[in-house]
Amino acid sequence: MSSIAPPSPYGSGAPYGGQPYGSATPYGGGLQPGGVPLPGGGGPTPSTLVASNVSAWFGSNKVLERISLQMPAGMVTALIGPSGCGKSTFLRILNRMHELIPGAARNGSITLDGIDIYGASQPVTETRLNIGMVFQRPNPFPSMTIAQNVLSGLRLSGKKVRNSDALVKESLERAGLWKETRNRLNESGGALSGGQQQRLCIARALAVRPKVLLMDEPCSALDPISTGVIEETIAALAQEVTIVIVTHNMQQAQRVSHQCALFLVDGEGRPGHIVEAGPTRDVFENPRDPRTDDYVHGRFG
C-alpha cells in the first residue's frame, strides 16, 4: 500500500502534524464565523448535485460525452460500467479535481443546490469542502495519529473549531470506527487494518461536514468482512449525506444504491456516455436498454 497521499481535495497546504489527541488546540466543537457547524449540531442538510451536458478531455482525447445526471439529496447514486468508460473522471469533475490534471478540460455545468460549482464566484476550496472524496485505496497520512488524520481536512482548509475531541469522536462514530479506535487515538493511522484505514478516511472526509461524499471504488482493496462494514457505513450516512459511488461490483451496487447510472463507450477511442440511469431496482430488473441488461447480468464487461 502506498504511503503517498493524492493531492488534497481541500486545496493547497501541507499536511499538519498537530498535537496529540486530548491536547489543548483551537480545533473542534464550535467554529469561528464562516466555519462548519458544531458537533452534535445536526450538520448540513443533504444537497442535490446535478450534472448537465458534461463533456471532458485529456488533451485532444475526449473521454466523456454530454453526461447529464441528477444525484438527489440523501440518496446513494452508483456509477457502474466497464473500466475506461469515464466513471472516475466524472467523479473527479464533481468536486473540481479534474482540473488538477495537466491538459484536462471540461464543459457543461455541475450545480450543488442550484449553484454552479465552476462559477467564477465559487472558491475551489469551498467546493471541495462541500463535496468530499474517498479514494479507491485508503490513504491516511502516515505521519499523523488517528485523531490528527480526522482533523487534517479542517486544518488543510484553514477551518478552526474549539473542541477537537468532540469532533474526532463524532466523525469516527459516523464512520463506524469509534469503538475500535477510542483507546488508540494517539497511534499512527497507518497502524490500522485496510478496512479501518478506509473508514478513517471516511471520518476525515466527514469532519468537514460535506454535503456530498464521493467514493471511488472504496471497497476494491478490501476483504469481504471490511467491505460489509463499509457498506453498512454507507447505508447509515445516506440519511444525512448525498453519496455518489463508483463500483464494479454489481451486487454491491444493488445493496447500497438507490439509483444507478450505466456508463459505456461505443468503441475504442470513443468517449464514455450514460446509456441508462434510474432507480437501482429498475436498472437491474427491468432495464430499458438491452446493453444494460447484458452488463448487469455479466454478459460483458
Short mmCIF file of C-alpha atoms in Angstrom, two decimals:
data_model
loop_
_atom_site.label_atom_id
_atom_site.label_comp_id
_atom_site.label_asym_id
_atom_site.label_seq_id
_atom_site.Cartn_x
_atom_site.Cartn_y
_atom_site.Cartn_z
CA MET A 1 0.00 0.00 0.00
CA SER A 2 1.40 3.34 -0.98
CA SER A 3 2.02 5.87 1.75
CA ILE A 4 1.79 8.75 -0.71
CA ALA A 5 -1.47 10.62 -0.44
CA PRO A 6 -3.17 12.03 -3.56
CA PRO A 7 -3.49 15.79 -3.96
CA SER A 8 -5.50 17.28 -1.13
CA PRO A 9 -9.18 17.56 -2.11
CA TYR A 10 -9.42 20.65 0.10
CA GLY A 11 -6.93 22.90 -1.68
CA SER A 12 -3.31 23.81 -1.11
CA GLY A 13 -1.46 23.32 2.13
CA ALA A 14 0.95 20.89 3.74
CA PRO A 15 -0.26 18.02 5.99
CA TYR A 16 -0.49 19.16 9.59
CA GLY A 17 1.21 17.10 12.29
CA GLY A 18 -0.59 18.82 15.15
CA GLN A 19 -0.72 17.82 18.82
CA PRO A 20 -1.71 14.52 20.44
CA TYR A 21 -5.39 13.80 20.88
CA GLY A 22 -6.63 15.47 24.04
CA SER A 23 -4.16 18.37 23.89
CA ALA A 24 -5.39 21.92 24.02
CA THR A 25 -5.89 23.08 20.44
CA PRO A 26 -8.10 25.70 18.76
CA TYR A 27 -9.91 22.98 16.78
CA GLY A 28 -13.19 21.10 17.33
CA GLY A 29 -16.61 21.66 18.87
CA GLY A 30 -17.64 25.01 17.50
CA LEU A 31 -16.36 27.09 14.62
CA GLN A 32 -15.18 30.56 14.01
CA PRO A 33 -17.61 32.61 11.86
CA GLY A 34 -17.98 31.02 8.44
CA GLY A 35 -16.82 27.60 9.66
CA VAL A 36 -18.56 24.21 9.70
CA PRO A 37 -21.28 23.50 12.31
CA LEU A 38 -20.72 22.32 15.86
CA PRO A 39 -20.50 18.58 16.60
CA GLY A 40 -23.96 17.50 17.62
CA GLY A 41 -25.45 20.41 15.72
CA GLY A 42 -27.01 18.18 13.08
CA GLY A 43 -24.70 19.06 10.21
CA PRO A 44 -25.83 20.38 6.85
CA THR A 45 -28.97 19.27 5.07
CA PRO A 46 -28.14 16.82 2.26
CA SER A 47 -27.89 18.57 -1.08
CA THR A 48 -28.77 17.70 -4.67
CA LEU A 49 -25.94 17.56 -7.19
CA VAL A 50 -26.82 17.94 -10.88
CA ALA A 51 -24.60 17.41 -13.92
CA SER A 52 -25.81 18.90 -17.21
CA ASN A 53 -24.22 18.11 -20.58
CA VAL A 54 -20.78 17.48 -19.10
CA SER A 55 -18.01 16.54 -21.54
CA ALA A 56 -14.34 16.05 -20.66
CA TRP A 57 -10.97 15.80 -22.38
CA PHE A 58 -7.40 14.84 -21.62
CA GLY A 59 -5.55 16.89 -24.20
CA SER A 60 -7.24 16.14 -27.52
CA ASN A 61 -8.71 12.86 -26.26
CA LYS A 62 -12.40 13.23 -25.44
CA VAL A 63 -13.29 10.88 -22.58
CA LEU A 64 -16.85 11.90 -21.65
CA GLU A 65 -19.73 12.90 -23.91
CA ARG A 66 -22.61 15.09 -22.67
CA ILE A 67 -23.23 13.48 -19.27
CA SER A 68 -26.45 14.62 -17.59
CA LEU A 69 -27.35 13.12 -14.23
CA GLN A 70 -29.22 14.23 -11.12
CA MET A 71 -27.85 12.89 -7.81
CA PRO A 72 -30.68 13.53 -5.35
CA ALA A 73 -30.28 14.68 -1.78
CA GLY A 74 -29.91 11.97 0.83
CA MET A 75 -29.58 9.14 -1.69
CA VAL A 76 -26.79 6.85 -2.91
CA THR A 77 -26.12 7.03 -6.64
CA ALA A 78 -23.94 4.23 -8.06
CA LEU A 79 -21.91 4.78 -11.23
CA ILE A 80 -21.39 1.43 -12.94
CA GLY A 81 -19.79 0.30 -16.18
CA PRO A 82 -16.59 -1.30 -17.54
CA SER A 83 -13.15 0.14 -16.89
CA GLY A 84 -12.19 3.02 -19.16
CA CYS A 85 -15.66 4.47 -19.68
CA GLY A 86 -15.09 7.65 -17.66
CA LYS A 87 -16.75 6.95 -14.30
CA SER A 88 -13.80 8.06 -12.17
CA THR A 89 -13.18 11.06 -14.40
CA PHE A 90 -16.79 12.11 -13.93
CA LEU A 91 -16.44 11.66 -10.17
CA ARG A 92 -13.38 13.93 -10.11
CA ILE A 93 -15.24 16.56 -12.14
CA LEU A 94 -17.92 16.61 -9.44
CA ASN A 95 -15.54 18.23 -6.94
CA ARG A 96 -13.17 20.01 -9.34
CA MET A 97 -10.28 17.57 -9.01
CA HIS A 98 -10.27 17.02 -12.78
CA GLU A 99 -8.83 20.48 -13.26
CA LEU A 100 -5.72 19.49 -11.25
CA ILE A 101 -4.59 17.22 -14.11
CA PRO A 102 -2.36 18.94 -16.72
CA GLY A 103 -4.13 19.15 -20.08
CA ALA A 104 -7.53 18.25 -18.65
CA ALA A 105 -10.60 20.21 -19.77
CA ARG A 106 -14.37 20.06 -19.44
CA ASN A 107 -17.55 21.84 -20.38
CA GLY A 108 -21.14 21.67 -19.23
CA SER A 109 -22.28 22.52 -15.71
CA ILE A 110 -22.27 20.99 -12.24
CA THR A 111 -24.64 22.55 -9.74
CA LEU A 112 -24.93 21.98 -6.00
CA ASP A 113 -28.36 23.09 -4.81
CA GLY A 114 -28.63 25.20 -7.96
CA ILE A 115 -25.23 26.92 -7.62
CA ASP A 116 -22.64 26.28 -10.36
CA ILE A 117 -19.57 24.88 -8.58
CA TYR A 118 -17.40 26.06 -11.50
CA GLY A 119 -18.79 29.59 -11.32
CA ALA A 120 -16.29 32.44 -11.10
CA SER A 121 -17.53 33.40 -7.64
CA GLN A 122 -17.22 29.88 -6.18
CA PRO A 123 -13.91 29.23 -4.37
CA VAL A 124 -12.49 25.83 -5.24
CA THR A 125 -11.63 25.13 -1.59
CA GLU A 126 -15.26 25.70 -0.56
CA THR A 127 -16.41 23.33 -3.30
CA ARG A 128 -14.10 20.58 -2.08
CA LEU A 129 -15.26 21.08 1.49
CA ASN A 130 -18.89 20.72 0.41
CA ILE A 131 -18.15 17.77 -1.90
CA GLY A 132 -15.72 15.39 -0.21
CA MET A 133 -13.83 12.47 -1.75
CA VAL A 134 -12.86 9.00 -0.54
CA PHE A 135 -10.35 7.31 -2.82
CA GLN A 136 -10.01 3.74 -4.04
CA ARG A 137 -7.14 2.88 -1.71
CA PRO A 138 -7.05 4.05 1.90
CA ASN A 139 -4.67 6.99 2.20
CA PRO A 140 -4.30 8.12 5.82
CA PHE A 141 -1.37 10.43 6.42
CA PRO A 142 1.26 8.03 7.86
CA SER A 143 3.00 10.70 9.94
CA MET A 144 -0.24 11.62 11.75
CA THR A 145 -2.09 9.93 14.59
CA ILE A 146 -5.62 8.64 14.11
CA ALA A 147 -7.04 11.79 15.72
CA GLN A 148 -4.83 14.09 13.65
CA ASN A 149 -5.92 12.31 10.46
CA VAL A 150 -9.55 13.02 11.30
CA LEU A 151 -8.81 16.72 11.78
CA SER A 152 -6.42 17.08 8.83
CA GLY A 153 -9.05 18.21 6.32
CA LEU A 154 -10.11 21.08 8.55
CA ARG A 155 -6.55 22.14 9.14
CA LEU A 156 -5.58 21.95 5.49
CA SER A 157 -8.54 24.17 4.65
CA GLY A 158 -7.89 26.63 7.47
CA LYS A 159 -11.15 25.97 9.31
CA LYS A 160 -10.97 26.39 13.08
CA VAL A 161 -13.06 24.70 15.75
CA ARG A 162 -12.87 24.85 19.53
CA ASN A 163 -13.36 21.25 20.69
CA SER A 164 -11.31 18.82 18.65
CA ASP A 165 -12.05 15.89 20.97
CA ALA A 166 -15.80 16.12 20.33
CA LEU A 167 -15.30 16.41 16.58
CA VAL A 168 -12.91 13.43 16.43
CA LYS A 169 -15.33 11.26 18.41
CA GLU A 170 -18.34 12.26 16.34
CA SER A 171 -16.58 11.76 13.00
CA LEU A 172 -15.26 8.34 13.99
CA GLU A 173 -18.71 7.33 15.26
CA ARG A 174 -20.32 8.37 11.96
CA ALA A 175 -17.70 6.33 10.08
CA GLY A 176 -18.31 3.28 12.31
CA LEU A 177 -14.78 3.35 13.75
CA TRP A 178 -15.04 4.88 17.23
CA LYS A 179 -15.32 1.66 19.26
CA GLU A 180 -12.25 0.20 17.55
CA THR A 181 -10.07 3.29 17.95
CA ARG A 182 -11.21 5.15 21.07
CA ASN A 183 -8.23 3.81 23.05
CA ARG A 184 -5.78 4.20 20.14
CA LEU A 185 -6.26 7.80 19.07
CA ASN A 186 -2.61 8.73 19.52
CA GLU A 187 -1.40 5.79 17.40
CA SER A 188 -0.45 6.23 13.76
CA GLY A 189 -3.30 5.97 11.26
CA GLY A 190 -1.08 3.58 9.32
CA ALA A 191 -1.26 1.06 12.18
CA LEU A 192 -4.90 0.29 11.37
CA SER A 193 -6.07 -2.52 9.11
CA GLY A 194 -7.01 -1.75 5.50
CA GLY A 195 -10.72 -1.64 6.24
CA GLN A 196 -10.18 0.52 9.31
CA GLN A 197 -7.95 2.87 7.32
CA GLN A 198 -10.71 3.32 4.75
CA ARG A 199 -13.19 4.15 7.49
CA LEU A 200 -10.62 6.58 8.92
CA CYS A 201 -10.53 8.29 5.51
CA ILE A 202 -14.33 8.46 5.59
CA ALA A 203 -14.16 10.03 9.06
CA ARG A 204 -11.61 12.55 7.77
CA ALA A 205 -13.95 13.49 4.93
CA LEU A 206 -16.96 13.75 7.27
CA ALA A 207 -15.17 16.01 9.76
CA VAL A 208 -15.51 18.99 7.41
CA ARG A 209 -19.29 18.47 7.17
CA PRO A 210 -19.63 17.78 3.44
CA LYS A 211 -22.99 17.96 1.76
CA VAL A 212 -21.93 15.30 -0.76
CA LEU A 213 -19.49 12.40 -0.39
CA LEU A 214 -17.86 10.92 -3.50
CA MET A 215 -16.45 7.38 -3.21
CA ASP A 216 -14.23 5.90 -5.93
CA GLU A 217 -14.40 2.10 -5.57
CA PRO A 218 -13.93 2.37 -1.79
CA CYS A 219 -14.05 -1.40 -1.22
CA SER A 220 -11.98 -2.69 -4.15
CA ALA A 221 -8.87 -3.24 -1.99
CA LEU A 222 -10.76 -4.68 1.00
CA ASP A 223 -11.71 -8.16 2.21
CA PRO A 224 -15.40 -9.20 2.30
CA ILE A 225 -15.81 -8.50 6.02
CA SER A 226 -14.36 -4.99 5.74
CA THR A 227 -16.47 -4.44 2.63
CA GLY A 228 -19.60 -5.32 4.58
CA VAL A 229 -18.72 -2.82 7.31
CA ILE A 230 -18.09 -0.07 4.74
CA GLU A 231 -21.45 -0.83 3.09
CA GLU A 232 -23.20 -0.57 6.47
CA THR A 233 -21.47 2.78 6.98
CA ILE A 234 -22.67 4.00 3.57
CA ALA A 235 -26.25 2.99 4.38
CA ALA A 236 -26.14 4.91 7.66
CA LEU A 237 -24.52 8.00 6.13
CA ALA A 238 -27.00 8.19 3.24
CA GLN A 239 -29.61 9.53 5.64
CA GLU A 240 -27.59 12.72 6.09
CA VAL A 241 -25.10 12.98 3.19
CA THR A 242 -25.69 12.62 -0.54
CA ILE A 243 -23.37 9.83 -1.76
CA VAL A 244 -22.04 9.06 -5.24
CA ILE A 245 -20.08 5.82 -5.52
CA VAL A 246 -18.16 4.23 -8.38
CA THR A 247 -18.25 0.43 -8.19
CA HIS A 248 -17.52 -2.51 -10.48
CA ASN A 249 -19.33 -4.86 -8.09
CA MET A 250 -22.88 -5.30 -9.34
CA GLN A 251 -24.02 -6.95 -6.12
CA GLN A 252 -22.64 -4.00 -4.17
CA ALA A 253 -24.45 -1.54 -6.43
CA GLN A 254 -27.69 -3.39 -5.74
CA ARG A 255 -27.06 -3.48 -1.99
CA VAL A 256 -26.06 0.11 -1.33
CA SER A 257 -27.57 2.36 -4.01
CA HIS A 258 -30.95 3.96 -4.58
CA GLN A 259 -30.23 4.74 -8.22
CA CYS A 260 -27.67 3.66 -10.83
CA ALA A 261 -26.16 5.16 -13.95
CA LEU A 262 -24.52 2.86 -16.50
CA PHE A 263 -21.53 4.32 -18.39
CA LEU A 264 -20.38 2.71 -21.65
CA VAL A 265 -18.23 3.50 -24.66
CA ASP A 266 -19.38 2.70 -28.19
CA GLY A 267 -15.95 1.66 -29.43
CA GLU A 268 -12.22 2.06 -28.91
CA GLY A 269 -11.23 5.70 -28.63
CA ARG A 270 -14.82 6.85 -28.22
CA PRO A 271 -15.92 8.90 -25.16
CA GLY A 272 -17.91 7.42 -22.33
CA HIS A 273 -21.59 8.27 -22.02
CA ILE A 274 -24.59 7.25 -19.92
CA VAL A 275 -26.64 4.50 -21.52
CA GLU A 276 -29.28 4.30 -18.81
CA ALA A 277 -29.96 5.81 -15.40
CA GLY A 278 -32.78 5.25 -12.95
CA PRO A 279 -33.84 3.53 -9.74
CA THR A 280 -31.50 0.64 -8.98
CA ARG A 281 -34.24 -1.97 -8.98
CA ASP A 282 -35.44 -0.84 -12.42
CA VAL A 283 -31.92 -0.81 -13.86
CA PHE A 284 -31.27 -4.36 -12.69
CA GLU A 285 -34.71 -5.95 -13.03
CA ASN A 286 -36.39 -4.01 -15.82
CA PRO A 287 -33.75 -2.18 -17.88
CA ARG A 288 -34.87 -0.17 -20.90
CA ASP A 289 -31.71 -0.75 -22.94
CA PRO A 290 -30.55 -4.28 -23.88
CA ARG A 291 -26.94 -3.24 -23.24
CA THR A 292 -27.87 -2.53 -19.63
CA ASP A 293 -29.42 -5.97 -19.29
CA ASP A 294 -26.29 -7.58 -20.75
CA TYR A 295 -23.93 -5.64 -18.49
CA VAL A 296 -25.68 -6.03 -15.15
CA HIS A 297 -26.10 -9.76 -15.77
CA GLY A 298 -22.44 -10.29 -16.63
CA ARG A 299 -22.69 -10.97 -20.35
CA PHE A 300 -19.91 -8.44 -20.97
CA GLY A 301 -17.73 -6.00 -19.06
#
